[in-house]
Coordinates of C-alpha atoms and ligand atoms in Angstrom, one line a residue:
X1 CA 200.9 122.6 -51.2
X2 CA 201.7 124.9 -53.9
X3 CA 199.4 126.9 -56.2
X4 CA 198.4 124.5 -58.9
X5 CA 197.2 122.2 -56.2
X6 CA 194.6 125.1 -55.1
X7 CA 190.7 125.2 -55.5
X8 CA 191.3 127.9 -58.3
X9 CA 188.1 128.7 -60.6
X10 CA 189.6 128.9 -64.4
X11 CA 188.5 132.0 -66.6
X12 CA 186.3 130.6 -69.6
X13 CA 187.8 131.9 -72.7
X14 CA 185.9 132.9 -76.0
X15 CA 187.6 129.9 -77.8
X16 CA 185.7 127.3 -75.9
X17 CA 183.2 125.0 -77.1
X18 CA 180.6 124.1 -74.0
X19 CA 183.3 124.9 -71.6
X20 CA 185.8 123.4 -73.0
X21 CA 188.8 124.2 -74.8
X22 CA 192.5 123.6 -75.2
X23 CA 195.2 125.7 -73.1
X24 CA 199.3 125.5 -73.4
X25 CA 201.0 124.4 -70.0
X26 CA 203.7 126.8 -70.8
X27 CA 201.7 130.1 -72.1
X28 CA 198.4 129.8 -71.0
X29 CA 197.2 130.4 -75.2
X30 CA 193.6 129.3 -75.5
X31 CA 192.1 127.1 -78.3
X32 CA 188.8 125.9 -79.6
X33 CA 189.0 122.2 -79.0
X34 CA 187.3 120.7 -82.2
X35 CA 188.0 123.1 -84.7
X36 CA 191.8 122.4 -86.0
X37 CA 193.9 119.4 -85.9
X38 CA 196.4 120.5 -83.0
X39 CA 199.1 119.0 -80.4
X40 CA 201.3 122.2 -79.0
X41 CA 200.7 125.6 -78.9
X42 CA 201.3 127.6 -82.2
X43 CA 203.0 130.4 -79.9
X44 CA 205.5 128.4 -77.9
X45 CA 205.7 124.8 -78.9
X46 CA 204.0 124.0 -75.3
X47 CA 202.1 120.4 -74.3
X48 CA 198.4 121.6 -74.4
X49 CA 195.7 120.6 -71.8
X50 CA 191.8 120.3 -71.8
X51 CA 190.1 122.6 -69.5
X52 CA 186.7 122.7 -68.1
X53 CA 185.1 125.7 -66.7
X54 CA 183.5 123.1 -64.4
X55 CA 186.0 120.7 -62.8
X56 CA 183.9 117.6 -62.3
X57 CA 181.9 116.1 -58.6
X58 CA 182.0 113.0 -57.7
X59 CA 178.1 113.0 -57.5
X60 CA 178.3 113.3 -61.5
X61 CA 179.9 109.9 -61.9
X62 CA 177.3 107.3 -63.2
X63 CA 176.9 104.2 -65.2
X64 CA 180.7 101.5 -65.5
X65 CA 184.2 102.2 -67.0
X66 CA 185.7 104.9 -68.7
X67 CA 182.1 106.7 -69.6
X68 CA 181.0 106.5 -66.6
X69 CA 183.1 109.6 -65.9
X70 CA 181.9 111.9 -68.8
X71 CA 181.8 114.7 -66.3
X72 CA 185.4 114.7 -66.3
X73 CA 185.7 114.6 -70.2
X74 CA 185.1 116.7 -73.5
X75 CA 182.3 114.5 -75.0
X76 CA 179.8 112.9 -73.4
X77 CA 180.6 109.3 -75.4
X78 CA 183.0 107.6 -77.3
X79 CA 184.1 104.7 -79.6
X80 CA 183.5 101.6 -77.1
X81 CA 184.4 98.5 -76.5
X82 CA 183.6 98.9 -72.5
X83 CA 187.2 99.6 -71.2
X84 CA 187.5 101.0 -67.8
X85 CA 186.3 99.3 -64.9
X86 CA 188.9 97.4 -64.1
X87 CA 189.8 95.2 -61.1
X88 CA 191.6 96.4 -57.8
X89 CA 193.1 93.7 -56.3
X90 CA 193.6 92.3 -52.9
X91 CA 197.2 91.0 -52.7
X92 CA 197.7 90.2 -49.2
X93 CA 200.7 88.1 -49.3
X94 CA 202.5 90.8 -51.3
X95 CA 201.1 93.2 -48.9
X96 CA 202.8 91.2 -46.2
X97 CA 206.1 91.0 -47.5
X98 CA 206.1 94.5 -48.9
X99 CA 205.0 95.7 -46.0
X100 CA 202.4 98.5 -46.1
X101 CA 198.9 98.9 -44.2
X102 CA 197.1 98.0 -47.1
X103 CA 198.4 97.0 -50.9
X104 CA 196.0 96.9 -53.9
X105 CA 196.6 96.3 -57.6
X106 CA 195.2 98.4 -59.9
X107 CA 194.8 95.8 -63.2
X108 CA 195.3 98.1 -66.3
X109 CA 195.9 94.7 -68.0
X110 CA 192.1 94.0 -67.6
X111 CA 190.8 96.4 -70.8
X112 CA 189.5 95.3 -73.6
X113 CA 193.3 95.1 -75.6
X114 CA 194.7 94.2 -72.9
X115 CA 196.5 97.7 -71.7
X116 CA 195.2 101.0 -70.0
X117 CA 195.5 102.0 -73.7
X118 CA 192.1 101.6 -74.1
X119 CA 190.7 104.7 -71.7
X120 CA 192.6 107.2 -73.9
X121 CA 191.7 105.6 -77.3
X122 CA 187.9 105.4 -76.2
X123 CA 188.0 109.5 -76.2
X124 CA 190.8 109.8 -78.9
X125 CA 189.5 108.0 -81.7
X126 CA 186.0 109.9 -80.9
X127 CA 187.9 113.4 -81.3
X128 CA 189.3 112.4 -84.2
X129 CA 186.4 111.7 -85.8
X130 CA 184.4 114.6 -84.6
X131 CA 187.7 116.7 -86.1
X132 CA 187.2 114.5 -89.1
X133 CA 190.4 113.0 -90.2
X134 CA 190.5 110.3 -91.9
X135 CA 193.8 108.8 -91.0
X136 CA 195.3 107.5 -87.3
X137 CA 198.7 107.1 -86.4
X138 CA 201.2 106.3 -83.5
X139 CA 204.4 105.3 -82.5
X140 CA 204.5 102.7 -79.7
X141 CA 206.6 100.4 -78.1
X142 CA 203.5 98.4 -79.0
X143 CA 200.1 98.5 -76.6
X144 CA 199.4 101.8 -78.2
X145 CA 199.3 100.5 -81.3
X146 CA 197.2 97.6 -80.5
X147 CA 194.6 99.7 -78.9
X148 CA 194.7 102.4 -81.9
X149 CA 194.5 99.4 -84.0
X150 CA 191.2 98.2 -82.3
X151 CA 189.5 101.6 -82.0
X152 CA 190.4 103.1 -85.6
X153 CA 189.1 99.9 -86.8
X154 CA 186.2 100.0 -84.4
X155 CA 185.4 103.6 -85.9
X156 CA 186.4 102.6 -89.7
X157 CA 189.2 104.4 -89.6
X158 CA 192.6 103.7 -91.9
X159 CA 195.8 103.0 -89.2
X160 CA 199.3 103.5 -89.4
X161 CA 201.8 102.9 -86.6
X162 CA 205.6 102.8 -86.2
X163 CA 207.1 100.2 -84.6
X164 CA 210.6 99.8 -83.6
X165 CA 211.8 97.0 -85.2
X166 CA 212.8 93.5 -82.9
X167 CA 211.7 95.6 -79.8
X168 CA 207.8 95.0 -79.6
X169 CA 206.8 92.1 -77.7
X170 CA 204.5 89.3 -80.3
X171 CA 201.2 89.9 -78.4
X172 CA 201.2 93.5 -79.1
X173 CA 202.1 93.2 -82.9
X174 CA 199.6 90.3 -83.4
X175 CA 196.9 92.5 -82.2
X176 CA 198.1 95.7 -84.2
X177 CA 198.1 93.2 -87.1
X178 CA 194.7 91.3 -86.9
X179 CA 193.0 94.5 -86.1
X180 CA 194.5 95.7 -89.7
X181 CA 196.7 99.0 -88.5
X182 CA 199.9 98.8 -91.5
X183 CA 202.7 98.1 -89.6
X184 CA 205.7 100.3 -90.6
X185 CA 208.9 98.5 -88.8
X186 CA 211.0 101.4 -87.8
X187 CA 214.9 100.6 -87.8
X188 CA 215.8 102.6 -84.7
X189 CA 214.0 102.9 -80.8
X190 CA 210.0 104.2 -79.8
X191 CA 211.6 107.9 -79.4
X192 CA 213.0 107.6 -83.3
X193 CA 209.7 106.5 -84.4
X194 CA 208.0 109.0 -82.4
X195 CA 210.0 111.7 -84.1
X196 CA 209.0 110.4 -87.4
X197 CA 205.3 110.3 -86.3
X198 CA 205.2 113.3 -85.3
X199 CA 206.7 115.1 -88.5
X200 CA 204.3 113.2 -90.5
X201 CA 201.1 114.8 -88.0
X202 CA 202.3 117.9 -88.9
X203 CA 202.4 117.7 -92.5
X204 CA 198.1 116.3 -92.0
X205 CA 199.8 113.0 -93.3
X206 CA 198.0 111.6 -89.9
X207 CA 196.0 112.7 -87.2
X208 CA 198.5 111.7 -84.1
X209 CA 197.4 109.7 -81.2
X210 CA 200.3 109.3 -78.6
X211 CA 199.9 110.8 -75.5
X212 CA 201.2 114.0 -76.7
X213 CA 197.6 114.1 -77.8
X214 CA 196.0 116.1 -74.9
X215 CA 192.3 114.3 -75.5
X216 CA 194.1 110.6 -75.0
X217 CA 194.8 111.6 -71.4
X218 CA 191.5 113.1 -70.5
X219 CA 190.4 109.3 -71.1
X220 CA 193.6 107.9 -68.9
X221 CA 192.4 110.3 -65.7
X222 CA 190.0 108.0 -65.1
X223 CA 192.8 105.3 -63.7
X224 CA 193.0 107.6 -61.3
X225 CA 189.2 108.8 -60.7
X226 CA 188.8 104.9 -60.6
X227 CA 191.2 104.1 -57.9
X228 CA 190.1 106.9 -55.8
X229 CA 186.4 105.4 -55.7
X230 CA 187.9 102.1 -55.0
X231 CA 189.7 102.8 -51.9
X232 CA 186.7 105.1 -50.5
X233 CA 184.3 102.0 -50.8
X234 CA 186.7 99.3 -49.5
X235 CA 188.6 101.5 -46.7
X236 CA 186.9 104.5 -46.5
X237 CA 189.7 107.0 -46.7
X238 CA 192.1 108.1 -50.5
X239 CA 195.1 105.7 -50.9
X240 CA 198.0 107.9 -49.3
X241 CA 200.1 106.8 -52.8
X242 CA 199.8 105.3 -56.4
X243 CA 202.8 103.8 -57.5
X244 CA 203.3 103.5 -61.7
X245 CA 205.3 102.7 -64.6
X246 CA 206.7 105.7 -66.4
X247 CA 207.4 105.3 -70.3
X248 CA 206.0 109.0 -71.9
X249 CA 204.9 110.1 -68.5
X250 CA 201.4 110.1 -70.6
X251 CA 199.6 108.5 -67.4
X252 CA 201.8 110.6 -64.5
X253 CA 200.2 113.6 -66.4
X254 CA 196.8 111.8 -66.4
X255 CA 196.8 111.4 -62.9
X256 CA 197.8 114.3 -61.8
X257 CA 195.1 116.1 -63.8
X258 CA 192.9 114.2 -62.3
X259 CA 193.5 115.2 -59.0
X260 CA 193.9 118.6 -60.1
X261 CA 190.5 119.0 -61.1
X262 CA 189.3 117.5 -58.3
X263 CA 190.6 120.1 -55.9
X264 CA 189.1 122.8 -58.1
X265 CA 185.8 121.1 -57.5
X266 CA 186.3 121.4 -53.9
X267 CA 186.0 117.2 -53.6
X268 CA 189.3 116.5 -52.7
X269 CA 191.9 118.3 -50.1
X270 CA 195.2 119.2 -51.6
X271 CA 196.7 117.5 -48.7
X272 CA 195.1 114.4 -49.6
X273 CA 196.0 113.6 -53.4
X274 CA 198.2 110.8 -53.5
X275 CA 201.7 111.2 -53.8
X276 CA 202.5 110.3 -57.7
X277 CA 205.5 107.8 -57.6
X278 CA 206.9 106.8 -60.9
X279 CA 209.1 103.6 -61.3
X280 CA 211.3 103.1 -64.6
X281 CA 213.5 100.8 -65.5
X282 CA 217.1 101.1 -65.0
X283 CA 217.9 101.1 -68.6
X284 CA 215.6 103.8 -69.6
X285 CA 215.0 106.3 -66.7
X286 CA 215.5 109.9 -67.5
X287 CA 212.2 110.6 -65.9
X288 CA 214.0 109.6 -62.4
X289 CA 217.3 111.3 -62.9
X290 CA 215.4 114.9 -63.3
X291 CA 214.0 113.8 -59.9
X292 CA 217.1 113.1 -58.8
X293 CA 219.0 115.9 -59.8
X294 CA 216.0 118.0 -59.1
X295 CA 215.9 119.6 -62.5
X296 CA 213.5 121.6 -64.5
X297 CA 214.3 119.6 -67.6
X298 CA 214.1 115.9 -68.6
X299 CA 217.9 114.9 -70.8
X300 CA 216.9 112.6 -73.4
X301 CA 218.5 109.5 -73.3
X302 CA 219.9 107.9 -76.7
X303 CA 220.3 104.3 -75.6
X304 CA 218.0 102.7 -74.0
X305 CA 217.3 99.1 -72.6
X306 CA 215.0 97.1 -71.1
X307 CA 213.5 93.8 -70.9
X308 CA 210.5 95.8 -70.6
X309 CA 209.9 96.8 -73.7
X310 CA 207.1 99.0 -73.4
X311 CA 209.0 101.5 -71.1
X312 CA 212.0 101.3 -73.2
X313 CA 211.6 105.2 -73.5
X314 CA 214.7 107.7 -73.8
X315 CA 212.6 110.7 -74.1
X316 CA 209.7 111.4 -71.6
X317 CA 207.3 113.4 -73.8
X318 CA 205.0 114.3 -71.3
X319 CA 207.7 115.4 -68.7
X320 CA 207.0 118.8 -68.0
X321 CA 203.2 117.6 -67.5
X322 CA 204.4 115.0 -65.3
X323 CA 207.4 116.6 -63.0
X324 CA 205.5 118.9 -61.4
X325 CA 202.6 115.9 -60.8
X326 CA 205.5 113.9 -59.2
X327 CA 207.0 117.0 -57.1
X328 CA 203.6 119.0 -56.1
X329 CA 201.9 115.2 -54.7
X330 CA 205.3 114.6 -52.6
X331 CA 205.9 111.9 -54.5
X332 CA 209.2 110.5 -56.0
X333 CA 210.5 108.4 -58.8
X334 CA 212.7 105.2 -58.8
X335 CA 214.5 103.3 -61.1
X336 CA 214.7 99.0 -61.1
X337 CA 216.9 96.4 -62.1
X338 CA 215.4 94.0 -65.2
X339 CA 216.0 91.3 -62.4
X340 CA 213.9 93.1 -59.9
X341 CA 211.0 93.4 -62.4
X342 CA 211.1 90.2 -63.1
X343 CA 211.0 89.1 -59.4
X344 CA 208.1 91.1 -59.0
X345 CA 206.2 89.9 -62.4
X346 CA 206.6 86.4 -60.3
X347 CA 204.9 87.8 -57.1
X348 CA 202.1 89.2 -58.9
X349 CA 201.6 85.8 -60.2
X350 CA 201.6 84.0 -57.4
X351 CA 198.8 86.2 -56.3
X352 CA 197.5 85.3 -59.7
X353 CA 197.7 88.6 -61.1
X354 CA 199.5 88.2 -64.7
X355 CA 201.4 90.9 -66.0
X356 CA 203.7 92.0 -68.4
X357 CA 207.2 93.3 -67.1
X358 CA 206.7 97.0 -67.5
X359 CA 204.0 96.8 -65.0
X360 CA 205.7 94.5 -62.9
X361 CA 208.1 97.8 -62.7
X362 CA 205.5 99.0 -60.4
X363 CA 205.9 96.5 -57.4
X364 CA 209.3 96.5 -57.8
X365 CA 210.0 100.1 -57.3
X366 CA 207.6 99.8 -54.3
X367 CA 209.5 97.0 -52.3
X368 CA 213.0 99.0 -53.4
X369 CA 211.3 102.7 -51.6
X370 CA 209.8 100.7 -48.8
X371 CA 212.9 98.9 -48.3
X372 CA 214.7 102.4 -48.2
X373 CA 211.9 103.7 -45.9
X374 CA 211.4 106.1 -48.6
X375 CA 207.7 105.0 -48.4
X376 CA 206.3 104.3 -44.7
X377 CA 204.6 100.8 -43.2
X378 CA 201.5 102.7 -41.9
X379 CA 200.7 103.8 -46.0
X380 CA 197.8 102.7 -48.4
X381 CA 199.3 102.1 -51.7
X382 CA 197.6 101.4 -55.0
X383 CA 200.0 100.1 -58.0
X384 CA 198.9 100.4 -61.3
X385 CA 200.2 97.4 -63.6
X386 CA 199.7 98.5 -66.9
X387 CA 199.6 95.4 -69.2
X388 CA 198.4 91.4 -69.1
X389 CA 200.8 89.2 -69.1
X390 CA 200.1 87.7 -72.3
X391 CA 201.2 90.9 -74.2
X392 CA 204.8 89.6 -73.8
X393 CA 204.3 85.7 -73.7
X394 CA 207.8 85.3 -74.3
X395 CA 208.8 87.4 -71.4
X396 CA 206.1 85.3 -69.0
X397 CA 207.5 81.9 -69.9
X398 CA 211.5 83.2 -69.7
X399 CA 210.3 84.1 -66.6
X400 CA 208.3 80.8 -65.5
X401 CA 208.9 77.3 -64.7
X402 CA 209.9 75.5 -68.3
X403 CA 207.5 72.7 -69.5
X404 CA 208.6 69.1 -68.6
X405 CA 208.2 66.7 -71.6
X406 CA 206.7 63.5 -70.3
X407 CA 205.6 59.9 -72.0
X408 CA 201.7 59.8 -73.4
X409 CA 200.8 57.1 -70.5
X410 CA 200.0 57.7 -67.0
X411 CA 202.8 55.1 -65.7
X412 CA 205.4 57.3 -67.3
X413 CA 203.6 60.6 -65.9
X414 CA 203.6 59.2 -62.2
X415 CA 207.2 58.1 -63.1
X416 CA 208.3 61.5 -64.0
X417 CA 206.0 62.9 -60.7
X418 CA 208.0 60.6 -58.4
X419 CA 211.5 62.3 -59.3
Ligands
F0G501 N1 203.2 100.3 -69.1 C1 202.9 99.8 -70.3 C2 202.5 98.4 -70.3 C3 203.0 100.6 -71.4 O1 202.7 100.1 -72.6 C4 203.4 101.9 -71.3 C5 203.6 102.8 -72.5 C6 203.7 102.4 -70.0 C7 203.6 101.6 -68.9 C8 204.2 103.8 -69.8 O2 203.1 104.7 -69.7 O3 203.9 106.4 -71.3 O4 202.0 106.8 -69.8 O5 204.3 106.7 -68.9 N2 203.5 102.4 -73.6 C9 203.5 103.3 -74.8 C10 203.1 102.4 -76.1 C11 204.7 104.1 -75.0 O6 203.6 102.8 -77.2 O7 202.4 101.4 -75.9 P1 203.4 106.3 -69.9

């Protein structure tokens, strides 16, 4: 296992605040975490990452959902509406005709809004207002914005988040509306409208909470923190892979993180964090063509497509976060037809497990590598589905069985029943 998978104690630098602080991926430049509004490194331009001067034990973790991991965080509490905590399925029938030792389904869709969202914002929207901005912002491809929507409310906070236009499925902009974000339809894709976002964070139009944000992920590790506690209780041993949707790349990042800091704290072997194994759609996968190619660099793609919407990313922000998550676990990345997400969005409801199509993506790009032996029968898999299914109702019913119009009396109904 290479070096940033090794049990190495970081140097606390002067900048931190209780042992934490802000560090670029790229040039190692230390910040004070709280002080200034800041996403990348003012020497380089680098992704910045929290660090801890003490990684977190597992001992530490107390209490239910996202909080319950504050060992593993920079504050100690948040805005809350309880996320966190969600369910880890049984599916054995999938597990059967996927065919793996043991399957489980890590229901994201399960938070408060509705999306994993939810663990970042808890720990976001709490920075922000410890930083003391008055204005949020985001671009999203829409359960971003719902959950910014619901915690900058939450926290009485003015929202603002871009939206590109005719590509957001209704749930997701109902909730961004009721919650009272102002919706700014963007004409032109997520990574167009994160560009725009972006500029306007850097004028201090907005305080920006994407998951170029390096605080929303510390609240997204504990997907992973979860899922490893999970598989310990029921089975005793780590899952030997988590399979996920890739959009940003925010939760890849997250994950990996996790696991890194871990290994620091001497709680979990390098040999045993789980292979990272990202699944995009075919439309929109630049994340798995790196892979492929095996380069150092993510090409942004101009056009994308997908049914699912909420992956319908061109430009992976959190890619050089990610690649190295994907490469150092032994993991891979995949990409999926729209037809193949859909097949497995009707799997995971016959197990009764509704999801949207992005996180369908998951299952699907499980059953493609197993299928290619790529992944092995005799592994313990966790996939993460990101999103309920009634986030994209339109989606879930162009993917069901169509309603049957029938007579208002029971003659008529047993008719219809009989043919
Ligand atoms: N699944 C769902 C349901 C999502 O909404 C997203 C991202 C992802 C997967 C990808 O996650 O970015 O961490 O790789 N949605 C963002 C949004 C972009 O705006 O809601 P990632």
């Amino acid at each position: 296992m290479s070096l940033r998978l090794s049990a190495t104690t970081p140097e606390t630098p002067t900048e931190a605040t209780d042992g934490t602080w802000l560090e670029c991926i790229e040039c190692a430049e230390s910040y004070a975490p709280f002080e200034d509004v800041r996403y990348t490194c003012d020497e380089c331009n680098g992704l910045l990452e929290v660090r801890y001067d003490e990684p977190p034990t597992f001992d530490e973790f107390e209490g239910e959902g996202v909080w319950r991991y504050d060992a593993a965080l920079p504050l100690e509490s948040g805005v809350t509406t309880q996320e966190g905590a969600t369910p880890l399925y049984e599916v054995p029938r999938l597990e059967e005709s996927v065919g793996v030792e043991a399957l489980r389904i890590k229901h994201e869709g399960m938070n408060p809004t509705g999306s994993f969202k939810d663990r970042g914002m808890t720990v976001g929207v709490a920075v922000a207002r410890k930083l003391g901005v008055d204005r949020l912002a985001c671009a999203s491809t829409g359960n971003t914005s719902a959950a910014l929507a619901a915690y900058g409310s939450r926290a009485d906070m003015e929202t603002l988040v871009l939206l590109p236009a005719g590509k957001v499925a209704a749930g997701k902009v109902a909730q961004a509306s009721l919650h009272g974000a102002r919706i700014l339809e963007v004409d032109g894709n997520f990574d167009a409208c994160l560009d725009v976002v972006q500029e306007l964070a850097e004028r201090g139009e907005a305080y920006l909470l994407n998951s170029l944000n390096p605080f929303r992920l510390e609240g997204q590790k504990t997907i992973g923190l979860e899922i490893l506690e999970g598989f310990q209780a029921d089975y005793g041993v780590w899952p030997d892979r988590i399979v996920l949707p890739v959009g940003n790349a925010g939760n890849t990042a997250a994950l990996y993180k996790a696991f890194r800091e871990l290994v620091q704290a001497d709680e979990l072997e390098p040999e045993d964090v789980p292979k990272l194994t990202g699944v995009q759609a075919e439309g929109a996968a630049p994340m798995v063509e790196a892979i492929e190619n095996d380069a150092d660099e993510v090409r942004r793609w101009e056009e994308v497509e997908t049914r699912a919407t909420a992956i319908r990313i061109g430009n992976p922000v959190n890619a050089p976060k990610a690649l190295p998550g994907i490469r150092e676990t032994g993991g891979t990345a995949v990409s999926v037809t729209d037809g193949e997400i859909t097949e497995a969005q009707r799997d995971l409801a016959t197990e009764g497990v509704g999801v949207e199509p992005a996180s369908a993506a998951s299952v699907a790009g499980l059953r493609k590598l197993r299928t290619e032996g790529v992944v092995g029968d005799d592994e313990r898999v966790a996939c993460l589905t990101t999103g309920h299914l009634l986030k994209d109702p339109d989606a879930a019913a162009a993917a069901g069985n169509d309603p049957e119009p029938v007579p208002a009396d029971t003659k008529g109904v047993l008719e219809h029943l009989e043919n």
